[in-house]
Tab-separated table of C-alpha atoms in Angstrom:
chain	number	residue	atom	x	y	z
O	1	UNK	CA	-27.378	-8.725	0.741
O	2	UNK	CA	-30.873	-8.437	0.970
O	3	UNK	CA	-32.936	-7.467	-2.249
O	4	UNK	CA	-34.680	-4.362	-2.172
O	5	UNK	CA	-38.238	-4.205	-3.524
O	6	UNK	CA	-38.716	-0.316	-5.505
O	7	UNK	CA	-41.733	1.466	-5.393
O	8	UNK	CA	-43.166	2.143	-8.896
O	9	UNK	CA	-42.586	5.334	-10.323
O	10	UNK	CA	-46.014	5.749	-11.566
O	11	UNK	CA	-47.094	4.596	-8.003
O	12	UNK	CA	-45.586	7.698	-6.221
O	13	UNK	CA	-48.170	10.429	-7.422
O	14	UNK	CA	-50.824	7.735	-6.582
O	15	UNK	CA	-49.130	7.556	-2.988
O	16	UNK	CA	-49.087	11.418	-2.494
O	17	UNK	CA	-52.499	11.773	-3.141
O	18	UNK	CA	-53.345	9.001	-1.142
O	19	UNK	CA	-51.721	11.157	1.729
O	20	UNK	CA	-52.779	14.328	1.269
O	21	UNK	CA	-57.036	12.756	1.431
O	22	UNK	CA	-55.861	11.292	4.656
O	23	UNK	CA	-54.970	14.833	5.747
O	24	UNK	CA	-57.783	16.356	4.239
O	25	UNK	CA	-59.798	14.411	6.142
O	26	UNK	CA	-58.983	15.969	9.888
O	27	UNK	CA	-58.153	12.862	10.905
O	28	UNK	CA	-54.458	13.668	11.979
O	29	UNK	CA	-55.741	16.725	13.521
O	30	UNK	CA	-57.180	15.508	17.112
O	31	UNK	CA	-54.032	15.225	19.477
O	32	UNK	CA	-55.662	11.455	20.884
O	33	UNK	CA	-54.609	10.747	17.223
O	34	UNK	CA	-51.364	11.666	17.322
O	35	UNK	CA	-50.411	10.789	20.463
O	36	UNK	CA	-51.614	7.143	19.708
O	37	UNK	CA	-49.493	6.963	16.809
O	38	UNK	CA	-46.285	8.073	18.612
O	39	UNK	CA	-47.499	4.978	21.153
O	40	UNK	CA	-47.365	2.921	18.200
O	41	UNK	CA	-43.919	3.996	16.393
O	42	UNK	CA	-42.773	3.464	20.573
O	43	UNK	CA	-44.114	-0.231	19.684
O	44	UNK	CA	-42.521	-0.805	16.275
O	45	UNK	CA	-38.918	-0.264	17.802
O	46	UNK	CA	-39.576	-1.921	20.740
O	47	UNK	CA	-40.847	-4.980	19.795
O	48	UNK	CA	-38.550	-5.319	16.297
O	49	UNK	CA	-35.302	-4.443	18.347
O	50	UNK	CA	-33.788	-7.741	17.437
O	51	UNK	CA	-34.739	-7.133	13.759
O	52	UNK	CA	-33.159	-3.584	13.747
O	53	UNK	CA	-30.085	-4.573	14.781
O	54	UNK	CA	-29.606	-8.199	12.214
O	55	UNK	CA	-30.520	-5.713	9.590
O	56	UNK	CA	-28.176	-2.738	10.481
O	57	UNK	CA	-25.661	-5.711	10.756
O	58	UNK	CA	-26.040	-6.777	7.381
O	59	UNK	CA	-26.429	-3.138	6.076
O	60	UNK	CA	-23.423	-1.576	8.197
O	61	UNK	CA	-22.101	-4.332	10.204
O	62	UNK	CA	-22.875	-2.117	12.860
O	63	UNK	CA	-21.842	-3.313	16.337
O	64	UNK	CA	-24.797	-3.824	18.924
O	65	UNK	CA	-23.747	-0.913	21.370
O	66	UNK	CA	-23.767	1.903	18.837
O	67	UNK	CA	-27.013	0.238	17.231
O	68	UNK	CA	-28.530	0.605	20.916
O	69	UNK	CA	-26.850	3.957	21.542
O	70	UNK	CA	-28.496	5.868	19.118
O	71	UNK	CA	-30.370	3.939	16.645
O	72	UNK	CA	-32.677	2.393	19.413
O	73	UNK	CA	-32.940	4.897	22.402
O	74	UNK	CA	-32.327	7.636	20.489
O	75	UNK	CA	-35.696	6.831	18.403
O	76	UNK	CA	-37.449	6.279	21.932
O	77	UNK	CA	-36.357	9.203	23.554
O	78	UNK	CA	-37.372	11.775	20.757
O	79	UNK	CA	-40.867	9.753	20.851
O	80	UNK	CA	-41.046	10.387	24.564
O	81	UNK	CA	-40.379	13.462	24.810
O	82	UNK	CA	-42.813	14.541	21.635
O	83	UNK	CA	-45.627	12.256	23.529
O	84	UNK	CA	-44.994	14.093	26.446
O	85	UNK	CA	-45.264	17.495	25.148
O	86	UNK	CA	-47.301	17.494	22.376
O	87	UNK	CA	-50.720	18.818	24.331
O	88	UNK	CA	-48.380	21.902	25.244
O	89	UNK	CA	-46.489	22.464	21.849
O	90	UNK	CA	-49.920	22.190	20.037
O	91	UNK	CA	-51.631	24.764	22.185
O	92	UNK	CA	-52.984	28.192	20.944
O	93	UNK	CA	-50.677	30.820	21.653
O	94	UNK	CA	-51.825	34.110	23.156
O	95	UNK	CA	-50.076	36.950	22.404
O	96	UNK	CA	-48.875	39.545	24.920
O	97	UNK	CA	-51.427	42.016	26.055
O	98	UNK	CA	-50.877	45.991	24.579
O	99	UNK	CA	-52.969	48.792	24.672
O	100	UNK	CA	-52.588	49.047	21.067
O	101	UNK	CA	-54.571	45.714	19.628
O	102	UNK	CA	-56.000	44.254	23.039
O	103	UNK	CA	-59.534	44.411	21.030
O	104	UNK	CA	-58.211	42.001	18.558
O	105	UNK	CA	-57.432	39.705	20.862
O	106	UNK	CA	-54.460	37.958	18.603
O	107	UNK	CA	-53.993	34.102	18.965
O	108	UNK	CA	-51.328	32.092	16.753
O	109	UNK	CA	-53.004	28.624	15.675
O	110	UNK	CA	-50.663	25.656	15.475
O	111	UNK	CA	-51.303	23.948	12.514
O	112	UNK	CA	-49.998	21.195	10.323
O	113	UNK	CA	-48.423	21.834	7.310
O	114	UNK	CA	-49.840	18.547	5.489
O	115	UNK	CA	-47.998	16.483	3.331
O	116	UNK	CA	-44.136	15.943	4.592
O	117	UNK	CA	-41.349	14.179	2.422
O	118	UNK	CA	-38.492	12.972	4.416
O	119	UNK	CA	-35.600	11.615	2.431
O	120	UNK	CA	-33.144	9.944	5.121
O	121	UNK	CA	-29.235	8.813	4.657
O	122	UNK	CA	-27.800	5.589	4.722
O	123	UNK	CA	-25.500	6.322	7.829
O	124	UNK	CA	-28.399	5.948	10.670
O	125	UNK	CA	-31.272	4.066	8.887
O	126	UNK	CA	-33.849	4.471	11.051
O	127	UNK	CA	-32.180	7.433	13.254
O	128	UNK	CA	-32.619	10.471	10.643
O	129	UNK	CA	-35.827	7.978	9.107
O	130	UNK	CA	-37.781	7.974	12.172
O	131	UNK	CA	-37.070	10.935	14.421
O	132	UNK	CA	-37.882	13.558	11.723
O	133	UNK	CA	-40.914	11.507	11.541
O	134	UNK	CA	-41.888	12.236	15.117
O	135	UNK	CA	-42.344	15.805	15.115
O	136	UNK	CA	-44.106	15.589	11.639
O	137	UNK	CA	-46.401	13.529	13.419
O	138	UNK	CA	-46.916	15.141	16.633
O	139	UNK	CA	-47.649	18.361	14.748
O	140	UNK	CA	-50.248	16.843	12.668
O	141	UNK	CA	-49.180	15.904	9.362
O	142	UNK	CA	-49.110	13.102	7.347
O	143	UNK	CA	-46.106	11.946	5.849
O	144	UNK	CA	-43.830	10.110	2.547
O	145	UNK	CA	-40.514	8.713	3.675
O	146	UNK	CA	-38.220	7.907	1.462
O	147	UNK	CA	-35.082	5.692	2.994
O	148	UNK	CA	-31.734	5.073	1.524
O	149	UNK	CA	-31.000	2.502	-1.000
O	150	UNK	CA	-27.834	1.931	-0.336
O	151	UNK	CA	-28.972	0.095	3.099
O	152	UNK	CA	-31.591	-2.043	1.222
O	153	UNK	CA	-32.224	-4.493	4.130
O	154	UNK	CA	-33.193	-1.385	6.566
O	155	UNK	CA	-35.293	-0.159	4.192
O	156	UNK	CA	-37.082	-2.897	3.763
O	157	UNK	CA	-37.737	-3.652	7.157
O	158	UNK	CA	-38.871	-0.074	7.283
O	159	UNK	CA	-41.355	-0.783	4.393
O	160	UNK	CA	-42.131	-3.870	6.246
O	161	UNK	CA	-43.154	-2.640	9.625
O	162	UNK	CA	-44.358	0.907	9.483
O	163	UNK	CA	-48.002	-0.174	7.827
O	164	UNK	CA	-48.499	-3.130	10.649
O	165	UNK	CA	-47.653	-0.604	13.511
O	166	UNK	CA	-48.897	2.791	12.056
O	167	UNK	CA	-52.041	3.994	10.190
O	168	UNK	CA	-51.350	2.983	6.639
O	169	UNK	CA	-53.216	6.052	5.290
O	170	UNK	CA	-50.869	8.349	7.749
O	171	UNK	CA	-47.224	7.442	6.692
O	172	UNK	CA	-46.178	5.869	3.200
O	173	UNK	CA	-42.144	4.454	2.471
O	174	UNK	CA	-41.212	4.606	-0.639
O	175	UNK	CA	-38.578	2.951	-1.760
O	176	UNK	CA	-36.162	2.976	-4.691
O	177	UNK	CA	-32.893	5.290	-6.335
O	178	UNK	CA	-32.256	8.214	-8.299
O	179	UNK	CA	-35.813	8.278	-9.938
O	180	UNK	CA	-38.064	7.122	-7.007
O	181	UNK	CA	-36.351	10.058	-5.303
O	182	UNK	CA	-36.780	12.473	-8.354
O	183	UNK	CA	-40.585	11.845	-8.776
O	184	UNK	CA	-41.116	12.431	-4.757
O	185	UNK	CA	-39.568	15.487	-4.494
O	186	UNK	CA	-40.774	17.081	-7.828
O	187	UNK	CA	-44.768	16.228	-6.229
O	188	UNK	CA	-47.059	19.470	-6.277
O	189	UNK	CA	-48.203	19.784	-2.570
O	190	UNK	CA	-45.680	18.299	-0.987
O	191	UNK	CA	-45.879	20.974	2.007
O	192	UNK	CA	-42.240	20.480	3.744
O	193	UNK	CA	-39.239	18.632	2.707
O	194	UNK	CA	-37.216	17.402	5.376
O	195	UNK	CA	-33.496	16.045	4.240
O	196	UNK	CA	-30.223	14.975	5.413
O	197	UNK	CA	-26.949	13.984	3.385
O	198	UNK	CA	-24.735	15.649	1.317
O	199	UNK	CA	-24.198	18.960	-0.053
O	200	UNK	CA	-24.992	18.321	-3.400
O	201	UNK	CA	-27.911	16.421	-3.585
O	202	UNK	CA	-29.314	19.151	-0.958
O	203	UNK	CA	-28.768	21.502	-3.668
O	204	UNK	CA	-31.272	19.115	-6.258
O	205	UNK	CA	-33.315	19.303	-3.502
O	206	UNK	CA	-33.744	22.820	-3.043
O	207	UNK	CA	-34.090	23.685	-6.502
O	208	UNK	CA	-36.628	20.973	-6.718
O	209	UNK	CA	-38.706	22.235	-4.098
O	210	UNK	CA	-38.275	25.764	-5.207
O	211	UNK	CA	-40.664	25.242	-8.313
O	212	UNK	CA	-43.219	25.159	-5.681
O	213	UNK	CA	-42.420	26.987	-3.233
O	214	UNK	CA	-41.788	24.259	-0.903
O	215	UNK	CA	-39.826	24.557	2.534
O	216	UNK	CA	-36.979	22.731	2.834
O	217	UNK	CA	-34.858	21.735	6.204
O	218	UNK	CA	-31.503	20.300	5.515
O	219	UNK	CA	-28.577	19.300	7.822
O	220	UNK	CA	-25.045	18.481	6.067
O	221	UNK	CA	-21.594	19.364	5.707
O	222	UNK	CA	-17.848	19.408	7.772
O	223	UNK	CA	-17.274	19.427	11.191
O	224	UNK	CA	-13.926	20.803	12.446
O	225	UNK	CA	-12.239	20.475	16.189
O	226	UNK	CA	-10.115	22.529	17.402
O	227	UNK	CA	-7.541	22.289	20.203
O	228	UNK	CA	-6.795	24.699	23.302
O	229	UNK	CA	-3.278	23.545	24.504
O	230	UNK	CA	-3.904	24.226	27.566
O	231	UNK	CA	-6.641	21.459	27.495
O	232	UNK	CA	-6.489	17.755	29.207
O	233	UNK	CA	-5.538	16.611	25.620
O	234	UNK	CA	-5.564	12.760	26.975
O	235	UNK	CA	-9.206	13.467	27.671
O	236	UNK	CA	-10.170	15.202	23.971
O	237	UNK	CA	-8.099	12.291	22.145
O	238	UNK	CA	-10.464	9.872	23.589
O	239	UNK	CA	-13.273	11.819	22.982
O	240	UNK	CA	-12.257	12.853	19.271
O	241	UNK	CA	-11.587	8.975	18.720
O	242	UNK	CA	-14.933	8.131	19.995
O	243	UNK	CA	-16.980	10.215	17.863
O	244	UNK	CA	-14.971	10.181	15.240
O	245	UNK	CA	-15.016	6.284	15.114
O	246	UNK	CA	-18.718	5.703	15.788
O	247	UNK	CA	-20.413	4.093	12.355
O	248	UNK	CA	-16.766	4.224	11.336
O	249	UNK	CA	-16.747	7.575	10.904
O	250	UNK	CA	-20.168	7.849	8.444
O	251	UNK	CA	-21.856	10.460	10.642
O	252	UNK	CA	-22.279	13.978	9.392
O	253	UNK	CA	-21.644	15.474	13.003
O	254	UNK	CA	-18.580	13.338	13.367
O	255	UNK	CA	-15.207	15.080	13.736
O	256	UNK	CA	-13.959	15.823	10.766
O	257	UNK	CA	-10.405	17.401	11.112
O	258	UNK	CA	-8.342	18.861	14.170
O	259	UNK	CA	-7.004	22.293	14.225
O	260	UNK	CA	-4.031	22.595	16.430
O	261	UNK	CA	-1.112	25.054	17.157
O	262	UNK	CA	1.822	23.864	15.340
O	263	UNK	CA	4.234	24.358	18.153
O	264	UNK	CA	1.944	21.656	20.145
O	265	UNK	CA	1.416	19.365	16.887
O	266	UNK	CA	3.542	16.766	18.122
O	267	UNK	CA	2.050	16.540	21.775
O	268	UNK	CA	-1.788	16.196	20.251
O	269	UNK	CA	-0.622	13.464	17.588
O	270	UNK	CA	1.089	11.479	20.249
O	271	UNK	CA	-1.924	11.462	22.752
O	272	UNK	CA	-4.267	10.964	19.273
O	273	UNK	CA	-2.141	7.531	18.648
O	274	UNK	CA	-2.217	6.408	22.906
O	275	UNK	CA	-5.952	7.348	22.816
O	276	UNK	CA	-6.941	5.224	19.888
O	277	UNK	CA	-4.621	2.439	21.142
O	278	UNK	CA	-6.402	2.323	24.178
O	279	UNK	CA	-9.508	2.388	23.093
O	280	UNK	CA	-8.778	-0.323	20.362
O	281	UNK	CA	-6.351	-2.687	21.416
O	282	UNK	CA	-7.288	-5.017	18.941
O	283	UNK	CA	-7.612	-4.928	15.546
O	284	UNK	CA	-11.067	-3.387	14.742
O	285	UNK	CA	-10.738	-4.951	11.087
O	286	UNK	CA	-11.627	-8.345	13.244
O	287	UNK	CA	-13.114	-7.036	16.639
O	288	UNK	CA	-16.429	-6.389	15.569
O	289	UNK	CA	-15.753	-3.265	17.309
O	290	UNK	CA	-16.547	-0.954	14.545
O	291	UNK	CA	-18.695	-0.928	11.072
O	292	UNK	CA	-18.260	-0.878	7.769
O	293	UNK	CA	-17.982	1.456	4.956
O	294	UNK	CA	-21.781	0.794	3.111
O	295	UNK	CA	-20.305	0.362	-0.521
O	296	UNK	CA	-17.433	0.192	-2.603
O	297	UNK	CA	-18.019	3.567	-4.325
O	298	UNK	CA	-17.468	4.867	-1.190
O	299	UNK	CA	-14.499	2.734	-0.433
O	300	UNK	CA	-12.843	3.545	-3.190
O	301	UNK	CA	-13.451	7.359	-2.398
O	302	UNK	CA	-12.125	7.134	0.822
O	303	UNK	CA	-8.686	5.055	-1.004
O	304	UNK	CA	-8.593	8.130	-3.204
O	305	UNK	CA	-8.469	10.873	-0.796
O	306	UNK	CA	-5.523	9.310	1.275
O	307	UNK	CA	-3.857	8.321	-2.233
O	308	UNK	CA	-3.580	12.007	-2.608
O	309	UNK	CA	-2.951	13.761	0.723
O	310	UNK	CA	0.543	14.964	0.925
O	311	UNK	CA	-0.058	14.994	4.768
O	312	UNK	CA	2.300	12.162	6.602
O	313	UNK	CA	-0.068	9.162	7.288
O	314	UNK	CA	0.857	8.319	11.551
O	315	UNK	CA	-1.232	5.187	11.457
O	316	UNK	CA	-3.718	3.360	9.450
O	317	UNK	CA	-4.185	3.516	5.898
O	318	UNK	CA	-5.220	0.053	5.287
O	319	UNK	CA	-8.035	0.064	2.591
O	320	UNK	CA	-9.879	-3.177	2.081
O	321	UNK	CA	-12.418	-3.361	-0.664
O	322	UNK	CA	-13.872	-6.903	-0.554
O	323	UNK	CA	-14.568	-6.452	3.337
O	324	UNK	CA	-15.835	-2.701	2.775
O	325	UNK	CA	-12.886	-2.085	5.619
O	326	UNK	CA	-10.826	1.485	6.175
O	327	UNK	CA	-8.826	1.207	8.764
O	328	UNK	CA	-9.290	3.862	11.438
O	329	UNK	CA	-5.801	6.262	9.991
O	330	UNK	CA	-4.401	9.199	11.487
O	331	UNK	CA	-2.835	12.192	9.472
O	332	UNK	CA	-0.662	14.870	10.520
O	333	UNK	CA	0.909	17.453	8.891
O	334	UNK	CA	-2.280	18.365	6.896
O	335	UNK	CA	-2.575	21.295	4.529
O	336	UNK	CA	-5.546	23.239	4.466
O	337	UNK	CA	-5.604	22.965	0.052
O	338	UNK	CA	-5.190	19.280	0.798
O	339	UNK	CA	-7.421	16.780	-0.602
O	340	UNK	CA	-8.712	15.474	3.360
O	341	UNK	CA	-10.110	19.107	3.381
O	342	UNK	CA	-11.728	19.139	-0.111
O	343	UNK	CA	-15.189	17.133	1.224
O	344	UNK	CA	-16.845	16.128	4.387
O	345	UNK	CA	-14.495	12.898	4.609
O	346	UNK	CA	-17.390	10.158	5.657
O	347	UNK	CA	-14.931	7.729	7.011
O	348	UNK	CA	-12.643	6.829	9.245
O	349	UNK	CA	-10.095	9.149	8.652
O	350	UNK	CA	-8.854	11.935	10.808
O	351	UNK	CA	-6.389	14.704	9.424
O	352	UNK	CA	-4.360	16.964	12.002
O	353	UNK	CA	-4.071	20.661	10.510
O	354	UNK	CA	-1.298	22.648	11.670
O	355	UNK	CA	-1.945	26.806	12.363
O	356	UNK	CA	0.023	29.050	13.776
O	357	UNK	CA	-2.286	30.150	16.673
O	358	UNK	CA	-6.099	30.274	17.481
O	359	UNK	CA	-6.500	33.235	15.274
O	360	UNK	CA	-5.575	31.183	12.122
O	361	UNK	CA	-7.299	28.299	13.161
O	362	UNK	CA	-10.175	30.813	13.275
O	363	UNK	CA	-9.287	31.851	9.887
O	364	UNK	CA	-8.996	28.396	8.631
O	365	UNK	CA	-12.696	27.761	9.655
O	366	UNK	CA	-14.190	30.540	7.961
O	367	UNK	CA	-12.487	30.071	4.389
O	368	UNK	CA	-14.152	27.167	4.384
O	369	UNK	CA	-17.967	26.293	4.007
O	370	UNK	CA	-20.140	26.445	7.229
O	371	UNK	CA	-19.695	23.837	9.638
O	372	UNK	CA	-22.713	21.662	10.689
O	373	UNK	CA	-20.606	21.566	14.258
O	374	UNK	CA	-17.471	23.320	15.667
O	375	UNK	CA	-15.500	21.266	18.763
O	376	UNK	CA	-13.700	22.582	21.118
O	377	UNK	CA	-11.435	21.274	23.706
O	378	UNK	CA	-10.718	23.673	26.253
O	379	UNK	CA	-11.098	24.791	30.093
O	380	UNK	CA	-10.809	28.438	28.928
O	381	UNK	CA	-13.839	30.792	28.660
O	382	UNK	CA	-11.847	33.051	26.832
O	383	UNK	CA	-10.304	30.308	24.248
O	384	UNK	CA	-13.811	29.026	23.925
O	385	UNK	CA	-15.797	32.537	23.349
O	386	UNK	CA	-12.934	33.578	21.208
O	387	UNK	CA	-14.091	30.802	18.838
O	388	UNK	CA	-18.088	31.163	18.869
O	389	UNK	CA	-18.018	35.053	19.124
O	390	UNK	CA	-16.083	34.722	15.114
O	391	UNK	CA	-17.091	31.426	13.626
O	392	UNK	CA	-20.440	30.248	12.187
O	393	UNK	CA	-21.893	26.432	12.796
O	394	UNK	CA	-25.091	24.902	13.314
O	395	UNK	CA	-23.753	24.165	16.871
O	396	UNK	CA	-21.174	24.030	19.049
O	397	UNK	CA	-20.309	21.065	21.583
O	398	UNK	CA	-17.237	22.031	24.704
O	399	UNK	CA	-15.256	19.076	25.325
O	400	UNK	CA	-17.548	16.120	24.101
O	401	UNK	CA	-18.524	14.867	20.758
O	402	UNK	CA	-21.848	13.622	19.148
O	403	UNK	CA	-23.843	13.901	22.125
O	404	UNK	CA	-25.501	17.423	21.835
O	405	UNK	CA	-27.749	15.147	19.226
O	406	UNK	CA	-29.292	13.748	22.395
O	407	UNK	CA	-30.244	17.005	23.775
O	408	UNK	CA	-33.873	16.728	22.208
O	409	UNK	CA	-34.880	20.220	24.198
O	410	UNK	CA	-31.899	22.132	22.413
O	411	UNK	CA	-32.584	22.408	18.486
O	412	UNK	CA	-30.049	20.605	16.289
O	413	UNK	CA	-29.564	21.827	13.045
O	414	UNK	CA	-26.865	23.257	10.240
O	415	UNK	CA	-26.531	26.904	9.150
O	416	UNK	CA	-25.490	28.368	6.032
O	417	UNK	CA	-24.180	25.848	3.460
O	418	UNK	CA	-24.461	23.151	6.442
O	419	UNK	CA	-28.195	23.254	6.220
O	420	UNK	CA	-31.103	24.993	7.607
O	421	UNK	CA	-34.136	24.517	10.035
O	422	UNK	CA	-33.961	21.600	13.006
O	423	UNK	CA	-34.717	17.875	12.443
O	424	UNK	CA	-34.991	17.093	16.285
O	425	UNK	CA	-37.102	18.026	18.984
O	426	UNK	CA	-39.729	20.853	20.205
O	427	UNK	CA	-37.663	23.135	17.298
O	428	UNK	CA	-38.557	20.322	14.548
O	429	UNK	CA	-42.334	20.301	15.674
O	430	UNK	CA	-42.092	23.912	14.855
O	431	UNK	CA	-40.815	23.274	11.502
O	432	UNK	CA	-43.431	20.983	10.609
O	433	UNK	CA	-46.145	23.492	11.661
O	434	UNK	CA	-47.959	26.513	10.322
O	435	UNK	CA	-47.779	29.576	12.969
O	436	UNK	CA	-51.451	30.869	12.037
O	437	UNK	CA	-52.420	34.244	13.216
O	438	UNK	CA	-55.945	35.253	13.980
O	439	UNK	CA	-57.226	38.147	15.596
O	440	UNK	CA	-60.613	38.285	16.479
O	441	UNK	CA	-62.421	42.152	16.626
O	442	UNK	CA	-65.653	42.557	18.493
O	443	UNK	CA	-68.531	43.328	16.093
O	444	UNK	CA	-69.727	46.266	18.163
């Protein structure tokens, strides 16, 4: 495993001061700037796309199509479209004429914030690393990101790269654990803190940044499906399977559990176990089909959980700790105070929840934590406005997983105790930017 170099502690400071003269400057102001920057990121992933991939390999063990899926084009496509659109997004905004205040002629300003901290996950390395860092770019500011540990040779490719492709004085990694973390997030004038990962190190976060009065965007937490009988259930297995198995199953907008009718319990686990069979028809333990767990802590977590479920296990189950393997395991039967439902599972495990109709599944849902995504399989309007009209998620995806992420014009982002604020798109530009009203009175 490759040996990651940490940033000294008593560096950090040194680093965000650094930052914030660069931004003091103006130079990140002028939109030739920015634009030639995105160019540049455009050029780090392009030309390094062999390097990306050995190192998620080593990291992850990643296979190459969901490396190029979403780690590779997904980076390119949220640089396109902020190179594309940052002239417009950047623009003054008038506001609408009235009667009342036409003579103050009131403009909103789009400015940068200044210094951004971005503290990324281990599950998409250069995913949640570098498309936060697009919109923090294309709005202005300058910016400290702070990758995972627990992919060390991602990281330090990161470290690596970013200074050879990008203005050194514009974006700093630093690198390093619990402390590294600790010192860059407890920084006077850090001006926005974007992070994703877990629940409670978002709460650290928060009360971090709250000493200063320092925004925070977060996206975490569950992400439930639930199940229309009426639906083409051979259709949502596959689809379930497929996100649910991508990154073996270490993606916070992953599914997390099915909700289904109890009466048609037996119908959705069957077409669950002929999907995954036909998806899989070898042994993804030695296909190279799917990736691994990233440690043994997490390993052993995963071991734990199924140790305790008193749901009946259908499949799976197979926990290997050497190889960092969990075999893909289906669960049916699944109590809602079981211990599948306790976290955000973070692995390739999917539990089937029995209800007794759409109205407890409803229920089910809300007694729990806000969902960072709800999924729902169904051909019905009704069925599908039933469940938006009384449930609260960051989003909502019909009959696909995973790929709303992709739709860089629609904002993507967690409510309630799944996060706040967007990390993607024209909606994460806006988060990195200062709305600045001016008006503008004649002096007669």
């Amino acid at each position: 495993m490759t040996h990651l170099q940490y940033t000294p502690v008593e560096e950090i400071a040194t680093i965000r001061h650094e930052l914030g003269d660069t931004f003091s400057s103006g130079r990140t102001r002028p939109i030739v700037y920015r634009k030639q920057q995105l160019l540049q990121l455009c050029y780090l992933i392009e030309d390094n796309q062999e390097r990306i991939r050995e190192a998620l390999s080593s990291d992850l063990g990643r296979p190459r199509h969901e490396i190029d899926f979403l780690e590779i084009n997904g980076c390119l496509l949220e640089i396109k479209d902020a190179y594309d659109n940052v002239e417009k997004w950047s623009a003054p905004k008038k506001s609408p004429f009235s009667l009342l205040w036409f003579t103050l002629s009131p403009v909103t300003r789009m400015e940068p914030k200044g210094v951004v901290l971005i503290i990324s996950p281990f599950n998409y390395p250069y995913f949640l690393t570098l498309t936060p860092l697009v919109p923090a770019i294309a709005a202005g500011n300058v910016a400290m990101l702070k990758p995972s540990e627990l992919t060390p040779a991602s990281a330090s490719l990161l470290a690596e790269l970013i200074p050879k492709y990008l203005d050194p004085e514009l974006v700093r990694v630093v690198n390093g654990g619990v402390p590294e973390t600790t010192k860059a997030r407890a920084l006077y004038f850090i001006r926005a803190v974007l992070y994703t990962g877990n629940n409670r190190v978002a709460k650290i976060i928060c009360a971090a940044a709250a000493k200063h009065l320092t925004p925070v965007t977060l996206e975490v937490r569950k992400s439930p499906c639930v199940i229309d009988p009426k639906c083409n259930m051979k259709i949502a297995a596959k689809r379930i399977w497929w996100g649910k198995l991508i990154n073996a199953g270490q993606v916070c907008m992953c599914p997390d559990y099915v909700v289904v009718p109890e009466d048609f319990q037996d119908e959705c686990v069957e077409a669950l176990k002929t999907a995954y069979h036909e998806l899989h028809p070898a042994d993804p333990k030695t296909s190279g089909q799917m990736g691994r767990i990233v440690n043994e802590r997490h390993i052993d977590r995963l071991k734990g959980l199924l140790d305790k479920t008193k749901g009946t296990i259908v499949f799976g189950g197979e926990v290997d700790r050497d190889a960092r393997y969990v075999a893909p395991t289906l669960i049916r039967d699944v109590k809602c105070d079981d211990s599948l439902m306790s976290e955000e599972l973070f692995g390739p495990l999917l539990p089937v929840v029995p209800v007794k109709d759409l109205d407890d599944a409803i229920a089910l849902i809300n007694s729990m934590d806000e969902a960072l995504n709800i999924y729902i399989f169904s051909s019905d309007d009704k069925f599908k406005r039933r469940v938006m009209d009384n449930t609260r998620s960051g989003t909502v995806s019909v009959n696909e997983t995973i790929l709303h992420v992709m739709a860089n014009d629609a904002p993507f982002g967690g409510v309630g105790a799944s996060g706040y604020g967007y990390s993607t798109g024209k909606a994460a530009f806006d988060e990195f930017t200062h709305f600045r009203c001016t008006v503008d009175q004649p002096n007669w």
